[in-house]
Short mmCIF file of C-alpha atoms in Angstrom, two decimals:
data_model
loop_
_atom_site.label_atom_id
_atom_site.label_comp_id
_atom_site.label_asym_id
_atom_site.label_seq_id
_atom_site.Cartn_x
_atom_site.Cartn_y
_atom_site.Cartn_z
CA UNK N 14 37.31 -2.27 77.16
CA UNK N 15 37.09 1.06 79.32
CA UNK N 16 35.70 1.44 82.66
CA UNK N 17 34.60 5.28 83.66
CA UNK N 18 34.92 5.64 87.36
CA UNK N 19 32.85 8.51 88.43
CA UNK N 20 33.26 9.54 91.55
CA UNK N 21 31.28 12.90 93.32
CA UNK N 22 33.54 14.10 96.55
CA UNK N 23 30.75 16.82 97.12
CA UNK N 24 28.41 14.09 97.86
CA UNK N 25 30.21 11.62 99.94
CA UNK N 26 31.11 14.75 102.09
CA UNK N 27 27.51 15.91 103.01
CA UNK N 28 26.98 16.60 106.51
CA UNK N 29 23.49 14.73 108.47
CA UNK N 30 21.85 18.52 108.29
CA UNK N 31 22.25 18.53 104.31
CA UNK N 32 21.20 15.21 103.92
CA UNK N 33 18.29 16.17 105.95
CA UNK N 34 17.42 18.91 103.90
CA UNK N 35 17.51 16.50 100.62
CA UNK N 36 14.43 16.44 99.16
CA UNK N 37 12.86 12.74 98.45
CA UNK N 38 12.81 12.18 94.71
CA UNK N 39 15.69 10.96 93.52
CA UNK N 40 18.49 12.43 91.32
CA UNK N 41 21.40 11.74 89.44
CA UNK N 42 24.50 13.91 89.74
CA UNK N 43 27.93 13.03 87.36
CA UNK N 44 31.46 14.23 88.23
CA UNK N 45 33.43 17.01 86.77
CA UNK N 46 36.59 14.71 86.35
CA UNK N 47 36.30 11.00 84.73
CA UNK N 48 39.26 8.92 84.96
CA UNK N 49 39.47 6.28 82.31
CA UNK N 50 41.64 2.95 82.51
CA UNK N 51 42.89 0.58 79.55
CA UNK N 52 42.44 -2.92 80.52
CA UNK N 53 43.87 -5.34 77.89
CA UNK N 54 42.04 -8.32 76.74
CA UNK N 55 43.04 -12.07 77.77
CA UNK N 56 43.76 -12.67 74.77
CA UNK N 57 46.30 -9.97 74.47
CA UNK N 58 47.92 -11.01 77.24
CA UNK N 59 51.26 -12.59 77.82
CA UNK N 60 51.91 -15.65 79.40
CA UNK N 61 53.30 -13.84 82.70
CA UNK N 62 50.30 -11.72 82.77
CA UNK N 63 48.26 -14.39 83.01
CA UNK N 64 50.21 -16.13 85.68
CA UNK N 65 50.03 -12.76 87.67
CA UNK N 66 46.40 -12.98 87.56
CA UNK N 67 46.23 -16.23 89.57
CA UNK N 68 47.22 -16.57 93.87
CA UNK N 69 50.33 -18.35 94.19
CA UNK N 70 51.03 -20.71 96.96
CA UNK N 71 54.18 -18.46 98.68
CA UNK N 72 50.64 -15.91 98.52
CA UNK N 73 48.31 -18.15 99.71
CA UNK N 74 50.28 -19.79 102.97
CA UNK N 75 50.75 -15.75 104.81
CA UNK N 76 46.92 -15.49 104.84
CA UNK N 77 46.60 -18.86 106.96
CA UNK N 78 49.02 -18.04 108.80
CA UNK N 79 47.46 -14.45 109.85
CA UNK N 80 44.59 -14.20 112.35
CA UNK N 81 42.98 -11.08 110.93
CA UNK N 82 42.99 -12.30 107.23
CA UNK N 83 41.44 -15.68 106.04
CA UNK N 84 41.74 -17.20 102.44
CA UNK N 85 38.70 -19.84 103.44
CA UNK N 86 35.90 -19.47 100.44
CA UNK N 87 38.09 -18.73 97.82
CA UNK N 88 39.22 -22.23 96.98
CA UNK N 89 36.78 -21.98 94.19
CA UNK N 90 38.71 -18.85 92.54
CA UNK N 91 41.99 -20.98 91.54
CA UNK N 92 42.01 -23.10 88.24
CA UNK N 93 42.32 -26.60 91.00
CA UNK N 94 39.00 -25.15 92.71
CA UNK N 95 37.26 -24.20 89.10
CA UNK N 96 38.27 -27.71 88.15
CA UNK N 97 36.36 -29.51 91.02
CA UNK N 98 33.75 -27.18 91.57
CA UNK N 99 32.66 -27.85 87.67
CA UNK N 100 33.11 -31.73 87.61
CA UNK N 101 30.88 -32.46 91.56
CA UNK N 102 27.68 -29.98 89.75
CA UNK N 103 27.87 -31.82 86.63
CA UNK N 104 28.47 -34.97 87.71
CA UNK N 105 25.28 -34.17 90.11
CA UNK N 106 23.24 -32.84 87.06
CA UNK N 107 23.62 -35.53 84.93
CA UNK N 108 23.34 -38.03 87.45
CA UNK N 109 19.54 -35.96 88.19
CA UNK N 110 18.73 -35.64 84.65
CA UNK N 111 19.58 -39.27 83.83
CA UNK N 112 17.13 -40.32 86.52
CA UNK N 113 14.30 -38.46 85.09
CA UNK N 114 14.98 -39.77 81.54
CA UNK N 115 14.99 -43.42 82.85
CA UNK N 116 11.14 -42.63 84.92
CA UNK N 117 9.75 -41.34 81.23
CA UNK N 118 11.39 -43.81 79.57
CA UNK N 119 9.61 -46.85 81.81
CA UNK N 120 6.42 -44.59 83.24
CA UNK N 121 5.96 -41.74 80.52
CA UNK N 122 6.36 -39.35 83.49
CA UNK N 123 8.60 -38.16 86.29
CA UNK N 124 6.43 -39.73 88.84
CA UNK N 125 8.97 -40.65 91.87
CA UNK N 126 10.93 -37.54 93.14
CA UNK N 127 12.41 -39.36 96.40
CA UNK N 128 14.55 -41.27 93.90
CA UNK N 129 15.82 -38.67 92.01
CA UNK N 130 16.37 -36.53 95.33
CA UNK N 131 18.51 -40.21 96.83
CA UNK N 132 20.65 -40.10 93.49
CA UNK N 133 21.78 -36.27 93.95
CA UNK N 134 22.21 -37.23 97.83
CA UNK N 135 24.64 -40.26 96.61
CA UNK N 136 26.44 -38.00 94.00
CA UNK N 137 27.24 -35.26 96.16
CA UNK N 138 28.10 -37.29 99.62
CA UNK N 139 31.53 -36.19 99.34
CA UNK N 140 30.84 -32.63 98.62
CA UNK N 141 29.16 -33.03 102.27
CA UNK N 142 32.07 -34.60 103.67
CA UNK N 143 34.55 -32.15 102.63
CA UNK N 144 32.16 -29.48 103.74
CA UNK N 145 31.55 -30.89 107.63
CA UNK N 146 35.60 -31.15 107.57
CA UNK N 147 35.99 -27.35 106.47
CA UNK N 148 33.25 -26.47 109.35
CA UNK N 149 35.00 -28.54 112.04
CA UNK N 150 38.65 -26.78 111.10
CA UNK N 151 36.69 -23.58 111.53
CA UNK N 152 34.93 -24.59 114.72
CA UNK N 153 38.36 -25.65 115.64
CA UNK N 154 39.74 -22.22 114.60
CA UNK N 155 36.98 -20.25 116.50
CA UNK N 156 37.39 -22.07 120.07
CA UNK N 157 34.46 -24.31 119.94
CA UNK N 158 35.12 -28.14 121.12
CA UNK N 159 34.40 -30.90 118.85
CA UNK N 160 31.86 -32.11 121.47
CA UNK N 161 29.64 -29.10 120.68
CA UNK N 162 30.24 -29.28 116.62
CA UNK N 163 29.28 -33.40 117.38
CA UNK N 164 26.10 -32.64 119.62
CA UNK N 165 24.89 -30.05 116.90
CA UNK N 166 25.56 -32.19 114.03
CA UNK N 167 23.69 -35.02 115.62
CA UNK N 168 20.77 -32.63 116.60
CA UNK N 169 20.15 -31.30 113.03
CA UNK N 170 20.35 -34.68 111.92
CA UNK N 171 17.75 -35.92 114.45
CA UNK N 172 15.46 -32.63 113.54
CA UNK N 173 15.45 -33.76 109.65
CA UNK N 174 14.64 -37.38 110.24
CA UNK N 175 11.87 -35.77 112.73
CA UNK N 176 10.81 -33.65 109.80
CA UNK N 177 10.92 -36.27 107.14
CA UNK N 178 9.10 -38.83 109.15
CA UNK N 179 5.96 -35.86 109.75
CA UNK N 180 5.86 -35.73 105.97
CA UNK N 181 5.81 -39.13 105.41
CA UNK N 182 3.14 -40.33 108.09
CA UNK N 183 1.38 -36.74 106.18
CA UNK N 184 1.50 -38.58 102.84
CA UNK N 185 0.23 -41.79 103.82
CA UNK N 186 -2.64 -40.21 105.96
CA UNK N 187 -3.55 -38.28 102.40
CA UNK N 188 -3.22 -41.44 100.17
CA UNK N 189 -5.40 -43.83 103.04
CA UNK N 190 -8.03 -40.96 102.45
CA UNK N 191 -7.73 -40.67 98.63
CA UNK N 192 -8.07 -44.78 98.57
CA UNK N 193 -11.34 -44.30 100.76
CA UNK N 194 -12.63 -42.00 98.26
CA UNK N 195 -12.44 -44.02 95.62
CA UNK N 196 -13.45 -47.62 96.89
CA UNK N 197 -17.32 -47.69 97.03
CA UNK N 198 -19.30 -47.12 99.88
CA UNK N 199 -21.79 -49.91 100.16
CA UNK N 200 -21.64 -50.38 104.06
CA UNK N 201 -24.46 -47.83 104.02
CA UNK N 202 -26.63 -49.26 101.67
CA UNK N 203 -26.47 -52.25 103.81
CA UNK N 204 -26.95 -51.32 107.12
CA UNK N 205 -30.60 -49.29 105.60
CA UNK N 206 -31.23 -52.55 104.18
CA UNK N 207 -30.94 -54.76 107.08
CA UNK N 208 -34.01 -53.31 108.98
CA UNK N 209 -35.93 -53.31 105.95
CA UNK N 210 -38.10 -56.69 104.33
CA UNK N 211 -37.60 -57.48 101.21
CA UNK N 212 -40.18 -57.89 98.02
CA UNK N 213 -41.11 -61.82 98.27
CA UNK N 214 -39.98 -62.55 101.88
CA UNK N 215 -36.37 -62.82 101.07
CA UNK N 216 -34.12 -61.54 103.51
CA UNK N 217 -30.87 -59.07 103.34
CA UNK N 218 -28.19 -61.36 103.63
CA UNK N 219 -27.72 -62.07 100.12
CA UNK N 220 -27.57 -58.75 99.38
CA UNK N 221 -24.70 -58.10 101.70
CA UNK N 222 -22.56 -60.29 100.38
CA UNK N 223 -23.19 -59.13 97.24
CA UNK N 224 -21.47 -56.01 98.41
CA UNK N 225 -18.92 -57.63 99.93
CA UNK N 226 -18.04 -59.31 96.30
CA UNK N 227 -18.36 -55.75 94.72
CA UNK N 228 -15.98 -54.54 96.55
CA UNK N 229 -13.59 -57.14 96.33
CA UNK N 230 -14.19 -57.02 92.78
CA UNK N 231 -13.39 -53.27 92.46
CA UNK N 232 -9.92 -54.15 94.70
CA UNK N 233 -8.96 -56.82 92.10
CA UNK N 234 -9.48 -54.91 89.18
CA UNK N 235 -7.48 -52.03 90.77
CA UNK N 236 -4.71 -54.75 91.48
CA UNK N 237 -4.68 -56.55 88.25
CA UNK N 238 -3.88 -52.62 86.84
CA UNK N 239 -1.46 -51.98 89.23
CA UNK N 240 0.20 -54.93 88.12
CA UNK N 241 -0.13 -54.24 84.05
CA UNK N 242 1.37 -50.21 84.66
CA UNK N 243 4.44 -51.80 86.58
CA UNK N 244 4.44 -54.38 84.05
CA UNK N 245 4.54 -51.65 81.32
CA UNK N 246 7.65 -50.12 83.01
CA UNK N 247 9.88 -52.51 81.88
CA UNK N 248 9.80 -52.24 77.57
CA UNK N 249 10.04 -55.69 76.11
CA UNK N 250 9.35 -56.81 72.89
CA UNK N 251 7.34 -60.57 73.14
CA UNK N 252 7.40 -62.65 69.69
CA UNK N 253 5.10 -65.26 69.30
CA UNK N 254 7.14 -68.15 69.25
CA UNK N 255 4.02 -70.68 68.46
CA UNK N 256 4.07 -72.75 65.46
CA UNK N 257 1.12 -70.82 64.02
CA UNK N 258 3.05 -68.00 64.21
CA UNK N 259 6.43 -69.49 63.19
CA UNK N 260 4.18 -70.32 59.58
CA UNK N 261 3.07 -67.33 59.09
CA UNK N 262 5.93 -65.23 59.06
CA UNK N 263 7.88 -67.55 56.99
CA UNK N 264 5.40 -67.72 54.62
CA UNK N 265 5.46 -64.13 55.07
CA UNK N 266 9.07 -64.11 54.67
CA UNK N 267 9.52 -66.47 51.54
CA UNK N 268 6.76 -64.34 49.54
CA UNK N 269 8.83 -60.84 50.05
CA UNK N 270 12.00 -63.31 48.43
CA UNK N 271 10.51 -64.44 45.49
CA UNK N 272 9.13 -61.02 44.72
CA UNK N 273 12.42 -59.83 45.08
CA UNK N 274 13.55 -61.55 42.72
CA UNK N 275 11.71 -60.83 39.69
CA UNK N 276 11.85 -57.97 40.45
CA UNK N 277 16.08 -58.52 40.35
CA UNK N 278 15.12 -60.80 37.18
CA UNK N 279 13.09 -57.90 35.88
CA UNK N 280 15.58 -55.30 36.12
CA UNK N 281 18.56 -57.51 34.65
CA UNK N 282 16.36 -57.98 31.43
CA UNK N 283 15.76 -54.23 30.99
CA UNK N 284 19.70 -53.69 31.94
CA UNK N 285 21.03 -56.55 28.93
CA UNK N 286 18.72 -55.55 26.51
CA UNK N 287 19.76 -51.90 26.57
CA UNK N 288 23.10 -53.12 26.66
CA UNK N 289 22.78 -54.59 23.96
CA UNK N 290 21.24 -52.36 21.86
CA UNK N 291 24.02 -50.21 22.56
CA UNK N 292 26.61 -52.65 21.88
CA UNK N 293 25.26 -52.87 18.13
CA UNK N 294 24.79 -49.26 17.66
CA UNK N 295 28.70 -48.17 18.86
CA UNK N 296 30.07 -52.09 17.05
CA UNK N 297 28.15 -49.90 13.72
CA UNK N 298 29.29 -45.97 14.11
CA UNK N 299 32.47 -48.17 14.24
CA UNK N 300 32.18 -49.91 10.85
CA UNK N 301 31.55 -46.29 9.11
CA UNK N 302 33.92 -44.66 10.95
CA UNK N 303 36.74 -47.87 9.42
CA UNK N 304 34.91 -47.41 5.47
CA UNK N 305 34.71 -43.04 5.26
CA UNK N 306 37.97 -41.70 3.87
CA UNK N 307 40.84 -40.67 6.32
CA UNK N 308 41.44 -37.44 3.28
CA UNK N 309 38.33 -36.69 1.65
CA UNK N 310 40.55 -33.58 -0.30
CA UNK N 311 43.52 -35.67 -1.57
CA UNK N 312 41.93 -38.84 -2.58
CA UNK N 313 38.45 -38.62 -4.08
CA UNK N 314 36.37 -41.85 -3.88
CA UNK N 315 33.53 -44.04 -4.74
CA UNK N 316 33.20 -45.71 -1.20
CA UNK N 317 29.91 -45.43 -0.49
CA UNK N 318 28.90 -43.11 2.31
CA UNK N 319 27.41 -43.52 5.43
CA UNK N 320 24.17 -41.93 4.60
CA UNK N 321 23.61 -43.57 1.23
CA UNK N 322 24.39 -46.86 3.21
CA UNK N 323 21.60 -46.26 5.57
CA UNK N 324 19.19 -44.42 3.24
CA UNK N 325 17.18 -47.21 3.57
CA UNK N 326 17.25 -47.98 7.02
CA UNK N 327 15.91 -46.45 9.61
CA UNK N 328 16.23 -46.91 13.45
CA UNK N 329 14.21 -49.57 14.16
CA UNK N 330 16.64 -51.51 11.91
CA UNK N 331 19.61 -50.39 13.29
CA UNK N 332 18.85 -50.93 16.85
CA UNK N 333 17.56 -54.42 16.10
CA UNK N 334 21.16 -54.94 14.27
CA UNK N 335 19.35 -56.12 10.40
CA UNK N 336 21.58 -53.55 8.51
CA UNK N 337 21.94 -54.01 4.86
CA UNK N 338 25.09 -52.47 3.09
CA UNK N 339 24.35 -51.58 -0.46
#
C-alpha cells in the first residue's frame, strides 16, 4: 500500500491580496515533489509491531495526569474498549430485532414500537450509567458541583416525561377521534325524528332505541374482534378431543396401516420371486461350469456341452427351473 502526500507550499503561502485576486471556479494544482511511504501490511507484521501499534498503560496514565492533554473518548480505540463497545450494540440489536420477530410472529406485523423502544432502553441501561459517571468525573474535572450536574440531570429528566406525556395525551386525543369516526352517527337521525309523526300514529320512541341497540351492536361486534386478533396472537394448535373425532382418525389411522402393509406384502413377493429366479439361474451356470472340461486341448471328450444341453430349452424353462439334460 502507498500513500502520495502532495503537498503545494506556493499555495498555503498566498497572501489575503492573492487570494483576493483568485478567480471563482475552482482548480486543481499538484506538487512538483511527491513523497511516497511503504507501509507494511498487518499481516506482515511482527508480533512487536503489533504491540507498538496499541497505547500502553505506562502511556496512558501521563495523559490523566496532564491538564492540557486528555485521553477521555478514546477508550473505544484499545482491544478492552473494541471488546465492549461490540458486545453492548449487539447485545442491543439482537435484543431489538428479536422483539420485532416475536410481534410478526403473534400479529403478522410490527405493530407496537413502545415495546421494542422499552427493550433497547433495558439493554443499554448500563451503557447510560457508565456514561452519567464519565460526565460527572468531567463535571468534576471542569469545576462544576455535583449539585448543578444533579439539578440538570433531574431537569432533562422532568422535560422528557413532560414531552412524552404531550405525545401520549396527542395519541389518545387522535384515537378518541378515529373511534368517533367510525361508530355510527344515529343521534341525528333521532333527534329529526322526534319532532316528526310517524306513518300510522306510532310514535319515535321505538325507533330510538332501535339506535341505541345498533350501536351497541356495532360496539360488540368490534369487541368480540378485538378479542379473536389478541386471541390469534398466541399460535396454538386445538385437537378435537371428542369421541367423534377420536373415531375418525383412528379409523383414519388403521386404514393408512393395513395399506401399508400390502403394500410391504406386495413388495416382499416381487423381492422372493426374483430371488429366486436368480437362485436357479446362478445354482445352473454352476452345474455347466462343474460338467465342461477343465483342458479342452489335452483331453478331448464326449461330455455333452452346454449348448447342446440347452438346445432345447429356452428361457422360460430355465427361469422356471424344468431343465432337461439330454
Amino acid at each position: 500500500l502507498r500513500t502520495s502526500l502532495s503537498i503545494s507550499s506556493r499555495s498555503n503561502s498566498l497572501d489575503s491580496t492573492d487570494s483576493a485576486n483568485r478567480p471563482l471556479k475552482k482548480r486543481v494544482r499538484f506538487a512538483r515533489k511527491v513523497e511516497t511511504f511503504d507501509i507494511i501490511h498487518w499481516k506482515d507484521m511482527n508480533e512487536q509491531e503489533i504491540s507498538d501499534c496499541w497505547f500502553l498503560p505506562e502511556e496512558c496514565q501521563p495523559s490523566f495526569r496532564q491538564d492540557t492533554d486528555c485521553f477521555r473518548g478514546l477508550e473505544q480505540m484499545t482491544k478492552e474498549g473494541m471488546a465492549k463497545q461490540y458486545k453492548n450494540t449487539r447485545a442491543a440489536l439482537d435484543a431489538v430485532l428479536h422483539e420485532q420477530n416475536r410481534q410478526r410472529y403473534r400479529a403478522g406485523v410490527v405493530h407496537d414500537e413502545t415495546i421494542i423502544a422499552a427493550v433497547y432502553i433495558q439493554k443499554s441501561r448500563h451503557c447510560r450509567t457508565e456514561a452519567r459517571k464519565v460526565g460527572v468525573l468531567d463535571a468534576h474535572d471542569a469545576g462544576i458541583s455535583i449539585d448543578d450536574v444533579v439539578a440538570s440531570i433531574k431537569a432533562q429528566k422532568e422535560r422528557h416525561q413532560k414531552a412524552k406525556k404531550q405525545k401520549q395525551q396527542q395519541q389518545e386525543q387522535e384515537q378518541a377521534q378515529a373511534q368517533a369516526m367510525e361508530e355510527p352517527q344515529h343521534s341525528d337521525v333521532a333527534t329529526s325524528l322526534e319532532n316528526e309523526p310517524m306513518l300510522g300514529g306510532g310514535s319515535t320512541a321505538n325507533v330510538v332505541s332501535d339506535d341505541e341497540n345498533d350501536a351497541d351492536y356495532d360496539r360488540r361486534l368490534k369487541q368480540e374482534f378485538k378479542d379473536a386478533l389478541a386471541a390469534s396472537k398466541n399460535v396454538r394448535v386445538v385437537r378435537n378431543n371428542s369421541g367423534e373425532g377420536n373415531k375418525l382418525r383412528r379409523a383414519h389411522r388403521d386404514s393408512l396401516t393395513k395399506k401399508r402393509a400390502k403394500d410391504d406384502q406386495a413388495r416382499s413377493r416381487e423381492r422372493n420371486a426374483s430371488n429366486v429366479g436368480v437362485k436357479k439361474r446362478r445354482n445352473y451356470f454352476r452345474f455347466l461350469v462343474r460338467r465342461s472340461p477343465r483342458n479342452a486341448s489335452a483331453t478331448p471328450t464326449t461330455t455333452t456341452t452346454a449348448a447342446a444341453a440347452v438346445n432345447s430349452t429356452d428361457i422360460d424353462d430355465i427361469n422356471s427351473g424344468d431343465l432337461i439334460m439330454q
